[in-house]
């Protein structure tokens, strides 16, 4: 049997060595605290779970769903966008429920890129943009996100010959992994750039509801004309602690939404209906859990930032997202610092290079571990200070 090249060519899982080390340490009975995973530890709000349980008992929800989603869910998404962002969406042509936004992010590439076309992809970034581009035999062009530019894309630096072949541009704010934010002014620039070069835009925005200090992240679709040229991916995963339920959405440009709908209707059968009903409850029911969760994350964020700064790491306090993006101390690489933390104090941080070559020099810490684990992890990290001298003299 021969496995297809597109699978054989997939990059190896970047955290294999670290995962192996974690397993070895745990097997020896050593405690390992992980800041690696970006997956809310807090439970889904009760009203949403109750709705799912009720819906699960109704035989009408045991059958195939429609792949374009229930009209009631599309309406709920459109109403939510109107209320939250003052963005008007036609539920029939501009809204598409997804089996988690990752599903749509992986598939839109197949709808927009022919073999050899270029996708403009930030670096560092959520790995799915680049991998799905390569799977579709298209070409990723990586654009560095740098601290000097507040981790915003420098659209003027893209060479002319790349722009000619570019058909798709990915952006993500609030950003994973850097925690950076963008304002509508930046989105306006993206719209003007995309229109000037006829490049479709995908904004990946699962963290618009996860924000701190009273900051309210905007939607890409709030930029004038954004719907002419792009779509936004959004998700219930991070807003409502529903990563395990798999429900998200694409909204915006009707032509792109229709292409994604046509693709999906040929390979999947949509979001299970009981989950769609629970998603409607999440979007239309009481929203106060969001502020409560954000207050918890904000407290964790402050503790993490303080500990890292005490250790001598350079770190900005993120205004949104679930991540702290920290510069590794001088003399370390992303990987060597992550290894040092695991070996010396039993703490897992994610090397920035897991999100692209430009992530070198950084590590990512996630805020999605229980308060008790977080406190334990931070005290372990603080205990590393004593080893700074040793590591420098090596
Ligand atoms: C979590 C995450 C997603 C995927 O969310 P799902 O809706 O659970 O698939 C997409 N993009 C980024 C940047 C994420 O961090």
Short mmCIF file of C-alpha atoms and ligand atoms in Angstrom, two decimals:
data_model
loop_
_atom_site.label_atom_id
_atom_site.label_comp_id
_atom_site.label_asym_id
_atom_site.label_seq_id
_atom_site.Cartn_x
_atom_site.Cartn_y
_atom_site.Cartn_z
CA UNK A 1 0.00 0.00 0.00
CA UNK A 2 1.24 3.47 -0.82
CA UNK A 3 0.29 6.53 1.22
CA UNK A 4 -0.29 9.68 -0.85
CA UNK A 5 2.51 12.23 -1.09
CA UNK A 6 0.33 14.95 0.43
CA UNK A 7 0.20 12.91 3.63
CA UNK A 8 3.79 11.70 3.51
CA UNK A 9 4.89 15.32 3.09
CA UNK A 10 3.03 16.58 6.16
CA UNK A 11 5.55 18.10 8.58
CA UNK A 12 6.35 15.95 11.61
CA UNK A 13 4.49 16.85 14.80
CA UNK A 14 6.66 19.56 16.30
CA UNK A 15 6.29 18.65 19.92
CA UNK A 16 7.29 14.98 19.66
CA UNK A 17 10.45 15.34 21.72
CA UNK A 18 8.69 17.37 24.39
CA UNK A 19 5.71 14.97 24.52
CA UNK A 20 8.11 12.07 24.94
CA UNK A 21 9.91 13.83 27.78
CA UNK A 22 6.63 14.65 29.53
CA UNK A 23 5.60 10.99 29.35
CA UNK A 24 8.99 9.87 30.72
CA UNK A 25 8.87 12.34 33.61
CA UNK A 26 5.31 11.38 34.53
CA UNK A 27 6.22 7.69 34.33
CA UNK A 28 8.97 8.38 36.90
CA UNK A 29 6.29 9.91 39.13
CA UNK A 30 7.50 13.47 38.58
CA UNK A 31 4.91 16.22 38.44
CA UNK A 32 4.63 18.11 35.17
CA UNK A 33 2.48 21.24 34.84
CA UNK A 34 1.52 22.18 31.30
CA UNK A 35 0.98 25.71 29.98
CA UNK A 36 0.95 24.14 26.53
CA UNK A 37 -2.67 23.53 25.63
CA UNK A 38 -5.07 26.23 24.44
CA UNK A 39 -8.28 24.55 25.54
CA UNK A 40 -10.52 26.19 28.18
CA UNK A 41 -10.51 24.26 31.46
CA UNK A 42 -13.75 25.93 32.58
CA UNK A 43 -17.03 24.13 31.88
CA UNK A 44 -19.63 25.02 29.24
CA UNK A 45 -22.39 27.25 30.73
CA UNK A 46 -25.19 25.21 32.34
CA UNK A 47 -28.01 26.60 30.17
CA UNK A 48 -26.18 25.30 27.09
CA UNK A 49 -25.64 21.82 28.54
CA UNK A 50 -29.29 21.65 29.66
CA UNK A 51 -30.40 22.53 26.14
CA UNK A 52 -28.20 19.80 24.63
CA UNK A 53 -29.60 17.19 27.04
CA UNK A 54 -33.17 18.12 26.14
CA UNK A 55 -32.39 18.15 22.43
CA UNK A 56 -30.67 14.77 22.63
CA UNK A 57 -33.95 13.15 23.74
CA UNK A 58 -35.87 14.43 20.72
CA UNK A 59 -35.80 11.85 17.89
CA UNK A 60 -36.04 14.69 15.36
CA UNK A 61 -32.42 15.44 16.28
CA UNK A 62 -31.21 11.88 15.69
CA UNK A 63 -31.29 12.19 11.93
CA UNK A 64 -28.87 13.72 9.41
CA UNK A 65 -28.69 17.48 9.77
CA UNK A 66 -28.67 19.77 6.72
CA UNK A 67 -25.08 20.54 5.85
CA UNK A 68 -25.81 24.29 5.54
CA UNK A 69 -27.11 24.34 9.15
CA UNK A 70 -30.57 24.93 10.64
CA UNK A 71 -32.17 28.21 9.54
CA UNK A 72 -32.71 28.98 13.26
CA UNK A 73 -28.95 28.71 13.94
CA UNK A 74 -28.05 30.86 10.95
CA UNK A 75 -30.58 33.43 12.19
CA UNK A 76 -29.14 33.28 15.73
CA UNK A 77 -25.62 33.86 14.37
CA UNK A 78 -26.80 36.80 12.29
CA UNK A 79 -28.66 38.32 15.26
CA UNK A 80 -25.58 37.84 17.48
CA UNK A 81 -23.35 39.62 14.94
CA UNK A 82 -25.86 42.50 14.74
CA UNK A 83 -26.02 42.86 18.51
CA UNK A 84 -22.32 42.37 19.24
CA UNK A 85 -20.68 44.14 16.28
CA UNK A 86 -23.49 46.07 14.56
CA UNK A 87 -22.73 43.96 11.47
CA UNK A 88 -25.71 42.97 9.29
CA UNK A 89 -25.62 39.47 7.78
CA UNK A 90 -28.16 37.69 5.59
CA UNK A 91 -28.71 34.37 7.41
CA UNK A 92 -29.26 32.50 4.12
CA UNK A 93 -26.35 33.69 2.01
CA UNK A 94 -23.79 35.17 4.43
CA UNK A 95 -23.76 32.69 7.33
CA UNK A 96 -22.54 29.09 7.39
CA UNK A 97 -22.31 26.92 10.53
CA UNK A 98 -19.17 24.76 10.71
CA UNK A 99 -18.12 21.61 12.55
CA UNK A 100 -15.80 23.81 14.59
CA UNK A 101 -14.15 26.71 12.79
CA UNK A 102 -11.04 24.57 12.16
CA UNK A 103 -13.13 22.55 9.70
CA UNK A 104 -13.96 25.64 7.62
CA UNK A 105 -10.41 27.01 7.92
CA UNK A 106 -9.10 23.73 6.50
CA UNK A 107 -11.66 23.64 3.69
CA UNK A 108 -11.86 27.25 2.46
CA UNK A 109 -8.41 26.79 0.97
CA UNK A 110 -9.79 24.17 -1.41
CA UNK A 111 -12.49 26.63 -2.45
CA UNK A 112 -10.19 29.58 -3.16
CA UNK A 113 -6.83 28.19 -4.30
CA UNK A 114 -5.87 26.28 -7.43
CA UNK A 115 -2.56 24.39 -7.48
CA UNK A 116 0.30 26.90 -7.62
CA UNK A 117 -1.75 29.83 -6.27
CA UNK A 118 -0.25 31.63 -3.29
CA UNK A 119 -1.81 32.14 0.15
CA UNK A 120 -0.39 34.95 2.29
CA UNK A 121 0.05 33.58 5.79
CA UNK A 122 1.29 35.26 8.95
CA UNK A 123 4.27 33.73 10.75
CA UNK A 124 3.87 32.76 13.58
CA UNK A 125 0.31 31.49 13.11
CA UNK A 126 -2.24 28.79 13.83
CA UNK A 127 -0.74 25.93 11.77
CA UNK A 128 -3.93 25.03 9.86
CA UNK A 129 -3.66 27.98 7.43
CA UNK A 130 -0.34 26.79 6.05
CA UNK A 131 -0.97 23.05 6.19
CA UNK A 132 -4.31 23.27 4.37
CA UNK A 133 -2.64 25.45 1.73
CA UNK A 134 0.03 22.82 1.11
CA UNK A 135 -2.55 20.01 1.12
CA UNK A 136 -4.37 21.81 -1.70
CA UNK A 137 -1.10 22.00 -3.68
CA UNK A 138 -1.07 25.76 -3.25
CA UNK A 139 1.89 27.73 -1.95
CA UNK A 140 2.12 29.41 1.47
CA UNK A 141 3.98 32.74 1.56
CA UNK A 142 4.92 33.49 5.14
CA UNK A 143 4.80 37.08 6.36
CA UNK A 144 6.62 37.82 9.63
CA UNK A 145 4.72 39.21 12.60
CA UNK A 146 7.27 41.17 14.59
CA UNK A 147 7.22 42.88 17.96
CA UNK A 148 8.54 46.01 16.21
CA UNK A 149 5.27 46.12 14.22
CA UNK A 150 3.08 45.10 17.19
CA UNK A 151 2.60 41.71 15.51
CA UNK A 152 0.55 43.31 12.73
CA UNK A 153 1.19 42.32 9.11
CA UNK A 154 3.40 44.58 7.05
CA UNK A 155 1.40 44.39 3.84
CA UNK A 156 3.72 46.76 1.96
CA UNK A 157 6.66 44.35 2.24
CA UNK A 158 5.18 41.65 -0.02
CA UNK A 159 7.10 41.34 -3.30
CA UNK A 160 5.24 42.19 -6.51
CA UNK A 161 5.67 38.70 -8.04
CA UNK A 162 4.09 37.13 -4.94
CA UNK A 163 1.16 39.55 -5.02
CA UNK A 164 0.42 38.53 -8.61
CA UNK A 165 -0.07 34.91 -7.59
CA UNK A 166 -1.70 35.57 -4.20
CA UNK A 167 -5.38 34.64 -4.03
CA UNK A 168 -5.96 34.40 -0.29
CA UNK A 169 -4.80 36.35 2.79
CA UNK A 170 -5.06 35.04 6.36
CA UNK A 171 -5.27 37.31 9.39
CA UNK A 172 -6.10 36.52 13.03
CA UNK A 173 -6.83 39.14 15.73
CA UNK A 174 -6.90 38.85 18.71
CA UNK A 175 -3.94 36.76 17.67
CA UNK A 176 -2.97 33.22 18.50
CA UNK A 177 -0.11 32.78 19.45
CA UNK A 178 1.12 36.34 20.11
CA UNK A 179 -1.94 37.74 21.93
CA UNK A 180 -1.70 40.85 19.70
CA UNK A 181 -4.78 42.88 18.82
CA UNK A 182 -5.79 44.91 15.77
CA UNK A 183 -8.13 47.88 15.50
CA UNK A 184 -10.62 48.65 12.74
CA UNK A 185 -8.03 50.97 11.17
CA UNK A 186 -5.81 47.94 10.51
CA UNK A 187 -8.77 46.01 9.09
CA UNK A 188 -9.54 49.00 6.83
CA UNK A 189 -5.99 48.77 5.47
CA UNK A 190 -6.41 45.04 4.88
CA UNK A 191 -9.63 45.66 2.93
CA UNK A 192 -8.00 48.34 0.76
CA UNK A 193 -4.97 46.11 0.11
CA UNK A 194 -7.13 43.06 -0.70
CA UNK A 195 -9.32 45.04 -3.09
CA UNK A 196 -6.32 46.63 -4.82
CA UNK A 197 -4.77 43.20 -5.50
CA UNK A 198 -7.96 41.13 -5.81
CA UNK A 199 -7.05 38.87 -2.91
CA UNK A 200 -9.75 37.23 -0.78
CA UNK A 201 -9.40 37.68 2.99
CA UNK A 202 -10.05 35.15 5.74
CA UNK A 203 -10.11 36.61 9.21
CA UNK A 204 -9.86 33.97 11.93
CA UNK A 205 -11.44 35.50 15.02
CA UNK A 206 -12.20 32.92 17.73
CA UNK A 207 -10.93 35.24 20.49
CA UNK A 208 -13.13 38.33 19.97
CA UNK A 209 -15.00 37.50 23.19
CA UNK A 210 -11.93 36.61 25.27
CA UNK A 211 -10.62 40.01 26.34
CA UNK A 212 -9.44 41.94 29.37
CA UNK A 213 -9.33 45.35 31.02
CA UNK A 214 -12.65 46.32 29.42
CA UNK A 215 -11.26 45.98 25.87
CA UNK A 216 -13.79 44.85 23.22
CA UNK A 217 -12.09 43.40 20.11
CA UNK A 218 -13.69 44.37 16.77
CA UNK A 219 -14.90 42.07 13.99
CA UNK A 220 -13.10 42.25 10.64
CA UNK A 221 -16.55 42.76 9.10
CA UNK A 222 -16.83 46.12 10.88
CA UNK A 223 -14.33 47.51 8.37
CA UNK A 224 -16.18 49.26 5.54
CA UNK A 225 -16.36 47.00 2.47
CA UNK A 226 -14.97 43.93 4.27
CA UNK A 227 -17.88 41.80 3.08
CA UNK A 228 -16.99 42.61 -0.54
CA UNK A 229 -13.70 40.78 -0.21
CA UNK A 230 -13.66 38.49 2.81
CA UNK A 231 -15.13 36.26 5.43
CA UNK A 232 -14.62 35.83 9.15
CA UNK A 233 -14.33 32.55 11.02
CA UNK A 234 -15.76 32.55 14.48
CA UNK A 235 -16.37 29.84 17.00
CA UNK A 236 -18.25 28.97 20.14
CA UNK A 237 -15.17 27.05 21.33
CA UNK A 238 -13.36 29.79 23.21
CA UNK A 239 -16.31 32.13 23.95
CA UNK A 240 -18.46 29.48 25.65
CA UNK A 241 -15.89 26.80 26.59
CA UNK A 242 -17.25 24.51 23.90
CA UNK A 243 -14.09 23.21 22.19
CA UNK A 244 -15.26 19.61 22.57
CA UNK A 245 -18.64 20.22 20.97
CA UNK A 246 -17.37 21.32 17.57
CA UNK A 247 -19.44 24.23 16.42
CA UNK A 248 -18.28 27.39 14.71
CA UNK A 249 -19.20 29.54 11.74
CA UNK A 250 -18.04 31.38 8.65
CA UNK A 251 -19.73 34.71 7.93
CA UNK A 252 -19.37 37.42 5.31
CA UNK A 253 -18.86 37.41 1.54
CA UNK A 254 -21.71 35.46 -0.06
CA UNK A 255 -19.60 34.09 -2.93
CA UNK A 256 -17.00 32.64 -0.55
CA UNK A 257 -19.71 31.32 1.79
CA UNK A 258 -21.46 29.65 -1.15
CA UNK A 259 -18.20 28.04 -2.31
CA UNK A 260 -17.56 26.66 1.18
CA UNK A 261 -21.16 25.43 1.42
CA UNK A 262 -20.82 23.61 -1.92
CA UNK A 263 -17.54 22.02 -0.83
CA UNK A 264 -18.91 20.96 2.55
CA UNK A 265 -22.16 19.56 1.18
CA UNK A 266 -20.05 17.11 -0.81
CA UNK A 267 -17.92 15.83 2.05
CA UNK A 268 -19.78 16.30 5.35
CA UNK A 269 -23.32 16.38 6.66
CA UNK A 270 -23.12 19.37 8.94
CA UNK A 271 -23.20 19.96 12.68
CA UNK A 272 -25.28 17.43 14.68
CA UNK A 273 -28.66 19.05 15.26
CA UNK A 274 -28.66 18.78 19.07
CA UNK A 275 -25.35 20.67 19.05
CA UNK A 276 -26.86 23.31 16.75
CA UNK A 277 -29.73 23.79 19.23
CA UNK A 278 -27.23 24.10 22.09
CA UNK A 279 -25.30 26.66 20.00
CA UNK A 280 -28.49 28.70 19.53
CA UNK A 281 -28.93 28.68 23.31
CA UNK A 282 -25.32 29.83 23.79
CA UNK A 283 -25.71 32.73 21.34
CA UNK A 284 -29.19 33.87 22.39
CA UNK A 285 -29.26 32.99 26.10
CA UNK A 286 -27.70 34.93 29.00
CA UNK A 287 -24.16 36.13 28.20
CA UNK A 288 -22.92 36.90 31.71
CA UNK A 289 -20.72 33.77 31.88
CA UNK A 290 -18.38 35.37 29.33
CA UNK A 291 -17.49 38.25 31.66
CA UNK A 292 -17.09 35.83 34.56
CA UNK A 293 -14.68 33.64 32.56
CA UNK A 294 -12.73 36.63 31.34
CA UNK A 295 -12.28 37.82 34.92
CA UNK A 296 -10.77 34.42 35.77
CA UNK A 297 -8.44 34.49 32.76
CA UNK A 298 -7.47 38.08 33.49
CA UNK A 299 -6.39 37.18 37.01
CA UNK A 300 -4.36 34.24 35.64
CA UNK A 301 -2.86 36.47 32.96
CA UNK A 302 -1.66 38.93 35.57
CA UNK A 303 -0.07 36.17 37.64
CA UNK A 304 1.67 34.64 34.61
CA UNK A 305 2.98 37.98 33.32
CA UNK A 306 4.24 38.95 36.77
CA UNK A 307 6.07 35.65 37.26
CA UNK A 308 7.68 35.77 33.82
CA UNK A 309 8.81 39.36 34.33
CA UNK A 310 10.27 38.42 37.71
CA UNK A 311 12.22 35.68 35.93
CA UNK A 312 13.66 38.38 33.65
CA UNK A 313 11.64 37.53 30.55
CA UNK A 314 10.40 40.28 28.26
CA UNK A 315 6.63 40.03 27.97
CA UNK A 316 3.72 42.29 26.97
CA UNK A 317 0.45 42.00 28.90
CA UNK A 318 -2.10 40.75 26.33
CA UNK A 319 -5.42 42.59 26.10
CA UNK A 320 -7.16 39.53 24.63
CA UNK A 321 -6.74 35.83 23.72
CA UNK A 322 -5.78 32.98 26.03
CA UNK A 323 -2.02 33.35 25.55
CA UNK A 324 1.03 35.05 26.93
CA UNK A 325 3.83 35.36 24.35
CA UNK A 326 7.15 35.73 26.09
CA UNK A 327 10.66 36.38 24.82
CA UNK A 328 13.11 33.73 25.96
CA UNK A 329 16.15 34.91 27.95
CA UNK A 330 19.36 35.64 26.07
CA UNK A 331 21.37 32.53 25.27
CA UNK A 332 18.30 30.37 24.71
CA UNK A 333 16.31 29.38 21.64
CA UNK A 334 12.58 28.65 21.82
CA UNK A 335 13.28 24.94 21.93
CA UNK A 336 16.20 25.08 24.37
CA UNK A 337 14.22 27.27 26.79
CA UNK A 338 11.19 24.97 26.59
CA UNK A 339 13.50 22.01 27.25
CA UNK A 340 15.18 23.87 30.13
CA UNK A 341 11.80 24.57 31.76
CA UNK A 342 10.71 20.98 31.42
CA UNK A 343 14.02 19.47 32.58
CA UNK A 344 14.74 21.90 35.42
CA UNK A 345 11.33 22.72 36.88
CA UNK A 346 8.83 20.34 35.27
CA UNK A 347 6.84 23.00 33.41
CA UNK A 348 5.68 22.74 29.79
CA UNK A 349 5.71 25.90 27.68
CA UNK A 350 5.21 25.81 23.90
CA UNK A 351 8.21 26.79 21.75
CA UNK A 352 7.27 29.71 19.49
CA UNK A 353 8.73 27.82 16.53
CA UNK A 354 5.74 25.47 16.70
CA UNK A 355 3.83 28.32 15.01
CA UNK A 356 6.42 29.12 12.35
CA UNK A 357 10.08 30.04 11.95
CA UNK A 358 9.40 33.64 13.04
CA UNK A 359 8.27 32.33 16.42
CA UNK A 360 11.96 31.69 17.20
CA UNK A 361 12.98 33.44 20.38
CA UNK A 362 9.55 33.14 21.99
CA UNK A 363 7.50 30.70 24.02
CA UNK A 364 3.73 30.64 24.45
CA UNK A 365 2.00 30.08 27.76
CA UNK A 366 -1.70 29.29 27.77
CA UNK A 367 -4.07 30.48 30.52
CA UNK A 368 -6.35 27.44 30.27
CA UNK A 369 -5.20 25.41 33.24
CA UNK A 370 -6.97 25.28 36.59
CA UNK A 371 -6.13 27.98 39.15
CA UNK A 372 -4.51 25.34 41.38
CA UNK A 373 -2.27 24.00 38.59
CA UNK A 374 -1.47 27.51 37.45
CA UNK A 375 -0.28 28.56 40.91
CA UNK A 376 1.78 25.39 41.23
CA UNK A 377 3.25 25.90 37.74
CA UNK A 378 4.16 29.50 38.46
CA UNK A 379 5.90 28.61 41.69
CA UNK A 380 7.89 25.99 39.79
CA UNK A 381 8.82 28.59 37.17
CA UNK A 382 9.88 31.05 39.89
CA UNK A 383 12.16 28.42 41.36
CA UNK A 384 14.13 28.42 38.10
CA UNK A 385 15.73 31.76 38.94
CA UNK A 386 18.43 29.97 40.90
CA UNK A 387 19.58 28.21 37.75
CA UNK A 388 20.07 31.33 35.60
CA UNK A 389 23.74 31.57 36.54
CA UNK A 390 24.33 27.91 35.80
CA UNK A 391 22.71 28.01 32.39
CA UNK A 392 24.66 31.13 31.44
CA UNK A 393 28.00 29.59 32.31
CA UNK A 394 27.34 26.49 30.22
C1 LIG B 1 -8.94 27.54 18.78
C2 LIG B 1 -8.66 28.14 17.45
C3 LIG B 1 -9.43 27.84 16.31
C4 LIG B 1 -10.35 26.67 16.20
O1 LIG B 1 -11.45 26.65 16.92
P1 LIG B 1 -12.56 25.54 16.69
O2 LIG B 1 -13.77 26.34 16.38
O3 LIG B 1 -12.61 24.81 17.98
O4 LIG B 1 -12.19 24.64 15.56
C5 LIG B 1 -9.18 28.52 15.15
N1 LIG B 1 -8.22 29.45 15.08
C6 LIG B 1 -7.45 29.76 16.12
C7 LIG B 1 -6.41 30.78 15.97
C8 LIG B 1 -7.63 29.09 17.34
O5 LIG B 1 -6.82 29.39 18.35
#
